[in-house]
Structures are given as C-alpha cells and as structure tokens.
Amino acid sequence: MESFVRRNIIIFDGECNLCNGVVGWLMKFAQHDIFQFIPFQSPKGQQLLKKFDYPTEQLETVILIDENGSHTHSDGFLKIVAKIPKWKRIAALLAFIPRIIRDAIYTLASRNRVKWFGQSKSCTINFR
C-alpha cells in the first residue's frame, strides 16, 4: 500500500446525519490516531475515490482504506469496529452472521439513511 495510508482512512458521507453520528461515536471510543476521517465530498475524498475506482458522485457505503486495501459495506464497518480494542469482540461476534445477511441489512440502512436520520449541511469534520 502506498505511503499515504499512515492511519486507517475512513471515507464517509459528510452530509449524512447517521454517518456524522457514527464518526462522532468513533471519535469518542477510538484512540485519536487510529483513524483519519475524510468526507467523500472533500477534495481528498474525491481523490481517494478515484484512486480506488469508486464512484465520486454519491457514496453508498462507508469505505475503510488500510494497509490491506479498501473495505466496504458490512465487512468495512466490522473492520472499523474491530480496530477499537473495547469493541473488537463484538465485531468478531457479528462477523459470524453470514455476509449476505449483514450486507442486506447494511444496504437497507444505507439506502434509507437520509430518510430515517436526515441530511446535514455541516459535517463532523471541517473540510471546506
């Protein structure tokens, strides 16, 4: 992996209330240097999406970029949670649920996140 991955990079939708809430939760429970949070709307987010061949217009999943590549959907989320020592066991237990079921639930939440949780004009991370 290239040298720009110094920390685990999380690309998220900076205008989604659910996504901002999850980022806030991660900032509370994770050591401050574990993750680098990058909204997909930011120039850096757009650059990373292009680099890893993801669409740049809309984000359907959180993306984790780490030393092993990029991870999306429920696998990406579980890998993020597993990097927090207090939550590692919970992530391991949830990983026993078949991916097809986890991804179906993840996709349902992803498609409805703005309808259920709303959209924000501001982001947890200041990027503009």
JSON list of C-alpha atoms in Angstrom, two decimals:
[
{"chain": "A", "resi": 1, "resn": "MET", "atom": "CA", "xyz": [0.00, 0.00, 0.00]},
{"chain": "A", "resi": 2, "resn": "GLU", "atom": "CA", "xyz": [1.21, 3.48, -0.74]},
{"chain": "A", "resi": 3, "resn": "SER", "atom": "CA", "xyz": [2.77, 5.66, 1.90]},
{"chain": "A", "resi": 4, "resn": "PHE", "atom": "CA", "xyz": [-0.29, 7.94, 2.20]},
{"chain": "A", "resi": 5, "resn": "VAL", "atom": "CA", "xyz": [-2.02, 5.27, 4.32]},
{"chain": "A", "resi": 6, "resn": "ARG", "atom": "CA", "xyz": [-0.40, 6.20, 7.61]},
{"chain": "A", "resi": 7, "resn": "ARG", "atom": "CA", "xyz": [-3.60, 5.69, 9.54]},
{"chain": "A", "resi": 8, "resn": "ASN", "atom": "CA", "xyz": [-6.78, 3.84, 8.75]},
{"chain": "A", "resi": 9, "resn": "ILE", "atom": "CA", "xyz": [-8.71, 6.13, 6.41]},
{"chain": "A", "resi": 10, "resn": "ILE", "atom": "CA", "xyz": [-12.47, 6.22, 6.67]},
{"chain": "A", "resi": 11, "resn": "ILE", "atom": "CA", "xyz": [-14.33, 7.82, 3.76]},
{"chain": "A", "resi": 12, "resn": "PHE", "atom": "CA", "xyz": [-17.90, 8.73, 4.70]},
{"chain": "A", "resi": 13, "resn": "ASP", "atom": "CA", "xyz": [-20.80, 10.93, 3.61]},
{"chain": "A", "resi": 14, "resn": "GLY", "atom": "CA", "xyz": [-20.19, 14.25, 5.38]},
{"chain": "A", "resi": 15, "resn": "GLU", "atom": "CA", "xyz": [-23.78, 15.40, 4.80]},
{"chain": "A", "resi": 16, "resn": "CYS", "atom": "CA", "xyz": [-25.47, 12.34, 6.30]},
{"chain": "A", "resi": 17, "resn": "ASN", "atom": "CA", "xyz": [-26.63, 12.63, 9.91]},
{"chain": "A", "resi": 18, "resn": "LEU", "atom": "CA", "xyz": [-26.20, 8.88, 10.51]},
{"chain": "A", "resi": 19, "resn": "CYS", "atom": "CA", "xyz": [-22.68, 8.94, 9.08]},
{"chain": "A", "resi": 20, "resn": "ASN", "atom": "CA", "xyz": [-21.75, 12.01, 11.13]},
{"chain": "A", "resi": 21, "resn": "GLY", "atom": "CA", "xyz": [-23.16, 10.30, 14.23]},
{"chain": "A", "resi": 22, "resn": "VAL", "atom": "CA", "xyz": [-21.06, 7.18, 13.61]},
{"chain": "A", "resi": 23, "resn": "VAL", "atom": "CA", "xyz": [-17.95, 9.34, 13.07]},
{"chain": "A", "resi": 24, "resn": "GLY", "atom": "CA", "xyz": [-18.70, 11.13, 16.35]},
{"chain": "A", "resi": 25, "resn": "TRP", "atom": "CA", "xyz": [-19.06, 7.77, 18.09]},
{"chain": "A", "resi": 26, "resn": "LEU", "atom": "CA", "xyz": [-15.77, 6.56, 16.62]},
{"chain": "A", "resi": 27, "resn": "MET", "atom": "CA", "xyz": [-14.03, 9.76, 17.71]},
{"chain": "A", "resi": 28, "resn": "LYS", "atom": "CA", "xyz": [-15.31, 9.11, 21.25]},
{"chain": "A", "resi": 29, "resn": "PHE", "atom": "CA", "xyz": [-14.30, 5.45, 21.51]},
{"chain": "A", "resi": 30, "resn": "ALA", "atom": "CA", "xyz": [-11.23, 5.14, 19.27]},
{"chain": "A", "resi": 31, "resn": "GLN", "atom": "CA", "xyz": [-7.76, 6.36, 20.09]},
{"chain": "A", "resi": 32, "resn": "HIS", "atom": "CA", "xyz": [-7.31, 9.72, 18.37]},
{"chain": "A", "resi": 33, "resn": "ASP", "atom": "CA", "xyz": [-4.60, 8.48, 16.00]},
{"chain": "A", "resi": 34, "resn": "ILE", "atom": "CA", "xyz": [-6.24, 5.26, 14.75]},
{"chain": "A", "resi": 35, "resn": "PHE", "atom": "CA", "xyz": [-8.47, 6.80, 12.08]},
{"chain": "A", "resi": 36, "resn": "GLN", "atom": "CA", "xyz": [-8.33, 9.60, 9.60]},
{"chain": "A", "resi": 37, "resn": "PHE", "atom": "CA", "xyz": [-11.88, 10.67, 8.70]},
{"chain": "A", "resi": 38, "resn": "ILE", "atom": "CA", "xyz": [-12.41, 12.04, 5.19]},
{"chain": "A", "resi": 39, "resn": "PRO", "atom": "CA", "xyz": [-15.79, 13.12, 3.81]},
{"chain": "A", "resi": 40, "resn": "PHE", "atom": "CA", "xyz": [-16.29, 11.91, 0.26]},
{"chain": "A", "resi": 41, "resn": "GLN", "atom": "CA", "xyz": [-17.32, 15.45, -0.71]},
{"chain": "A", "resi": 42, "resn": "SER", "atom": "CA", "xyz": [-13.85, 16.81, 0.14]},
{"chain": "A", "resi": 43, "resn": "PRO", "atom": "CA", "xyz": [-11.05, 17.12, -2.45]},
{"chain": "A", "resi": 44, "resn": "LYS", "atom": "CA", "xyz": [-9.07, 14.39, -0.64]},
{"chain": "A", "resi": 45, "resn": "GLY", "atom": "CA", "xyz": [-12.17, 12.16, -0.55]},
{"chain": "A", "resi": 46, "resn": "GLN", "atom": "CA", "xyz": [-12.72, 12.64, -4.27]},
{"chain": "A", "resi": 47, "resn": "GLN", "atom": "CA", "xyz": [-9.06, 11.85, -4.95]},
{"chain": "A", "resi": 48, "resn": "LEU", "atom": "CA", "xyz": [-9.22, 8.62, -2.93]},
{"chain": "A", "resi": 49, "resn": "LEU", "atom": "CA", "xyz": [-12.48, 7.52, -4.53]},
{"chain": "A", "resi": 50, "resn": "LYS", "atom": "CA", "xyz": [-10.92, 7.93, -7.98]},
{"chain": "A", "resi": 51, "resn": "LYS", "atom": "CA", "xyz": [-7.73, 6.16, -6.91]},
{"chain": "A", "resi": 52, "resn": "PHE", "atom": "CA", "xyz": [-9.66, 3.11, -5.66]},
{"chain": "A", "resi": 53, "resn": "ASP", "atom": "CA", "xyz": [-12.19, 3.15, -8.55]},
{"chain": "A", "resi": 54, "resn": "TYR", "atom": "CA", "xyz": [-15.29, 4.14, -6.58]},
{"chain": "A", "resi": 55, "resn": "PRO", "atom": "CA", "xyz": [-17.99, 6.45, -7.94]},
{"chain": "A", "resi": 56, "resn": "THR", "atom": "CA", "xyz": [-17.42, 10.09, -6.98]},
{"chain": "A", "resi": 57, "resn": "GLU", "atom": "CA", "xyz": [-20.99, 11.47, -7.26]},
{"chain": "A", "resi": 58, "resn": "GLN", "atom": "CA", "xyz": [-22.60, 9.57, -4.41]},
{"chain": "A", "resi": 59, "resn": "LEU", "atom": "CA", "xyz": [-21.42, 7.31, -1.60]},
{"chain": "A", "resi": 60, "resn": "GLU", "atom": "CA", "xyz": [-23.44, 4.16, -0.90]},
{"chain": "A", "resi": 61, "resn": "THR", "atom": "CA", "xyz": [-21.14, 2.72, 1.75]},
{"chain": "A", "resi": 62, "resn": "VAL", "atom": "CA", "xyz": [-18.54, 3.71, 4.25]},
{"chain": "A", "resi": 63, "resn": "ILE", "atom": "CA", "xyz": [-15.08, 2.87, 2.92]},
{"chain": "A", "resi": 64, "resn": "LEU", "atom": "CA", "xyz": [-12.14, 1.81, 5.07]},
{"chain": "A", "resi": 65, "resn": "ILE", "atom": "CA", "xyz": [-8.71, 2.07, 3.50]},
{"chain": "A", "resi": 66, "resn": "ASP", "atom": "CA", "xyz": [-6.00, 0.35, 5.47]},
{"chain": "A", "resi": 67, "resn": "GLU", "atom": "CA", "xyz": [-2.74, -1.49, 4.87]},
{"chain": "A", "resi": 68, "resn": "ASN", "atom": "CA", "xyz": [-4.70, -4.36, 3.27]},
{"chain": "A", "resi": 69, "resn": "GLY", "atom": "CA", "xyz": [-6.64, -2.26, 0.74]},
{"chain": "A", "resi": 70, "resn": "SER", "atom": "CA", "xyz": [-10.19, -0.94, 0.75]},
{"chain": "A", "resi": 71, "resn": "HIS", "atom": "CA", "xyz": [-13.17, -2.48, 2.53]},
{"chain": "A", "resi": 72, "resn": "THR", "atom": "CA", "xyz": [-16.85, -1.63, 2.14]},
{"chain": "A", "resi": 73, "resn": "HIS", "atom": "CA", "xyz": [-20.33, -2.48, 3.37]},
{"chain": "A", "resi": 74, "resn": "SER", "atom": "CA", "xyz": [-20.66, -4.63, 6.48]},
{"chain": "A", "resi": 75, "resn": "ASP", "atom": "CA", "xyz": [-17.12, -6.03, 6.18]},
{"chain": "A", "resi": 76, "resn": "GLY", "atom": "CA", "xyz": [-15.72, -2.50, 6.13]},
{"chain": "A", "resi": 77, "resn": "PHE", "atom": "CA", "xyz": [-17.81, -1.44, 9.11]},
{"chain": "A", "resi": 78, "resn": "LEU", "atom": "CA", "xyz": [-16.85, -4.53, 11.12]},
{"chain": "A", "resi": 79, "resn": "LYS", "atom": "CA", "xyz": [-13.16, -3.99, 10.32]},
{"chain": "A", "resi": 80, "resn": "ILE", "atom": "CA", "xyz": [-13.50, -0.41, 11.56]},
{"chain": "A", "resi": 81, "resn": "VAL", "atom": "CA", "xyz": [-15.16, -1.51, 14.80]},
{"chain": "A", "resi": 82, "resn": "ALA", "atom": "CA", "xyz": [-12.59, -4.30, 15.29]},
{"chain": "A", "resi": 83, "resn": "LYS", "atom": "CA", "xyz": [-9.79, -1.71, 15.35]},
{"chain": "A", "resi": 84, "resn": "ILE", "atom": "CA", "xyz": [-11.21, -0.35, 18.63]},
{"chain": "A", "resi": 85, "resn": "PRO", "atom": "CA", "xyz": [-9.98, -2.64, 21.43]},
{"chain": "A", "resi": 86, "resn": "LYS", "atom": "CA", "xyz": [-13.16, -2.42, 23.54]},
{"chain": "A", "resi": 87, "resn": "TRP", "atom": "CA", "xyz": [-15.34, -3.35, 20.55]},
{"chain": "A", "resi": 88, "resn": "LYS", "atom": "CA", "xyz": [-13.14, -5.99, 18.91]},
{"chain": "A", "resi": 89, "resn": "ARG", "atom": "CA", "xyz": [-15.07, -8.93, 20.41]},
{"chain": "A", "resi": 90, "resn": "ILE", "atom": "CA", "xyz": [-18.42, -7.54, 19.36]},
{"chain": "A", "resi": 91, "resn": "ALA", "atom": "CA", "xyz": [-17.15, -7.12, 15.80]},
{"chain": "A", "resi": 92, "resn": "ALA", "atom": "CA", "xyz": [-15.87, -10.70, 15.87]},
{"chain": "A", "resi": 93, "resn": "LEU", "atom": "CA", "xyz": [-19.25, -11.99, 17.05]},
{"chain": "A", "resi": 94, "resn": "LEU", "atom": "CA", "xyz": [-21.13, -10.01, 14.38]},
{"chain": "A", "resi": 95, "resn": "ALA", "atom": "CA", "xyz": [-18.75, -11.38, 11.74]},
{"chain": "A", "resi": 96, "resn": "PHE", "atom": "CA", "xyz": [-20.27, -14.83, 12.35]},
{"chain": "A", "resi": 97, "resn": "ILE", "atom": "CA", "xyz": [-23.50, -13.60, 10.78]},
{"chain": "A", "resi": 98, "resn": "PRO", "atom": "CA", "xyz": [-23.33, -14.56, 7.11]},
{"chain": "A", "resi": 99, "resn": "ARG", "atom": "CA", "xyz": [-22.17, -11.66, 4.92]},
{"chain": "A", "resi": 100, "resn": "ILE", "atom": "CA", "xyz": [-25.25, -11.90, 2.69]},
{"chain": "A", "resi": 101, "resn": "ILE", "atom": "CA", "xyz": [-27.46, -11.13, 5.72]},
{"chain": "A", "resi": 102, "resn": "ARG", "atom": "CA", "xyz": [-25.13, -8.43, 7.10]},
{"chain": "A", "resi": 103, "resn": "ASP", "atom": "CA", "xyz": [-24.87, -6.74, 3.71]},
{"chain": "A", "resi": 104, "resn": "ALA", "atom": "CA", "xyz": [-28.65, -6.87, 3.18]},
{"chain": "A", "resi": 105, "resn": "ILE", "atom": "CA", "xyz": [-29.19, -5.06, 6.50]},
{"chain": "A", "resi": 106, "resn": "TYR", "atom": "CA", "xyz": [-26.33, -2.64, 5.75]},
{"chain": "A", "resi": 107, "resn": "THR", "atom": "CA", "xyz": [-27.73, -1.86, 2.28]},
{"chain": "A", "resi": 108, "resn": "LEU", "atom": "CA", "xyz": [-31.23, -1.29, 3.66]},
{"chain": "A", "resi": 109, "resn": "ALA", "atom": "CA", "xyz": [-29.86, 1.19, 6.21]},
{"chain": "A", "resi": 110, "resn": "SER", "atom": "CA", "xyz": [-27.60, 2.83, 3.61]},
{"chain": "A", "resi": 111, "resn": "ARG", "atom": "CA", "xyz": [-30.43, 3.39, 1.14]},
{"chain": "A", "resi": 112, "resn": "ASN", "atom": "CA", "xyz": [-32.72, 4.85, 3.81]},
{"chain": "A", "resi": 113, "resn": "ARG", "atom": "CA", "xyz": [-30.20, 6.71, 5.98]},
{"chain": "A", "resi": 114, "resn": "VAL", "atom": "CA", "xyz": [-31.18, 10.19, 4.82]},
{"chain": "A", "resi": 115, "resn": "LYS", "atom": "CA", "xyz": [-34.93, 9.42, 5.03]},
{"chain": "A", "resi": 116, "resn": "TRP", "atom": "CA", "xyz": [-34.56, 7.94, 8.53]},
{"chain": "A", "resi": 117, "resn": "PHE", "atom": "CA", "xyz": [-31.90, 10.23, 10.01]},
{"chain": "A", "resi": 118, "resn": "GLY", "atom": "CA", "xyz": [-31.90, 13.34, 7.83]},
{"chain": "A", "resi": 119, "resn": "GLN", "atom": "CA", "xyz": [-29.28, 15.28, 5.97]},
{"chain": "A", "resi": 120, "resn": "SER", "atom": "CA", "xyz": [-26.99, 17.97, 7.30]},
{"chain": "A", "resi": 121, "resn": "LYS", "atom": "CA", "xyz": [-25.37, 20.96, 5.66]},
{"chain": "A", "resi": 122, "resn": "SER", "atom": "CA", "xyz": [-22.44, 20.67, 8.08]},
{"chain": "A", "resi": 123, "resn": "CYS", "atom": "CA", "xyz": [-20.02, 17.84, 8.69]},
{"chain": "A", "resi": 124, "resn": "THR", "atom": "CA", "xyz": [-18.47, 16.45, 11.86]},
{"chain": "A", "resi": 125, "resn": "ILE", "atom": "CA", "xyz": [-15.10, 17.02, 10.19]},
{"chain": "A", "resi": 126, "resn": "ASN", "atom": "CA", "xyz": [-14.34, 20.51, 8.92]},
{"chain": "A", "resi": 127, "resn": "PHE", "atom": "CA", "xyz": [-13.16, 20.02, 5.34]},
{"chain": "A", "resi": 128, "resn": "ARG", "atom": "CA", "xyz": [-14.29, 23.01, 3.29]}
]
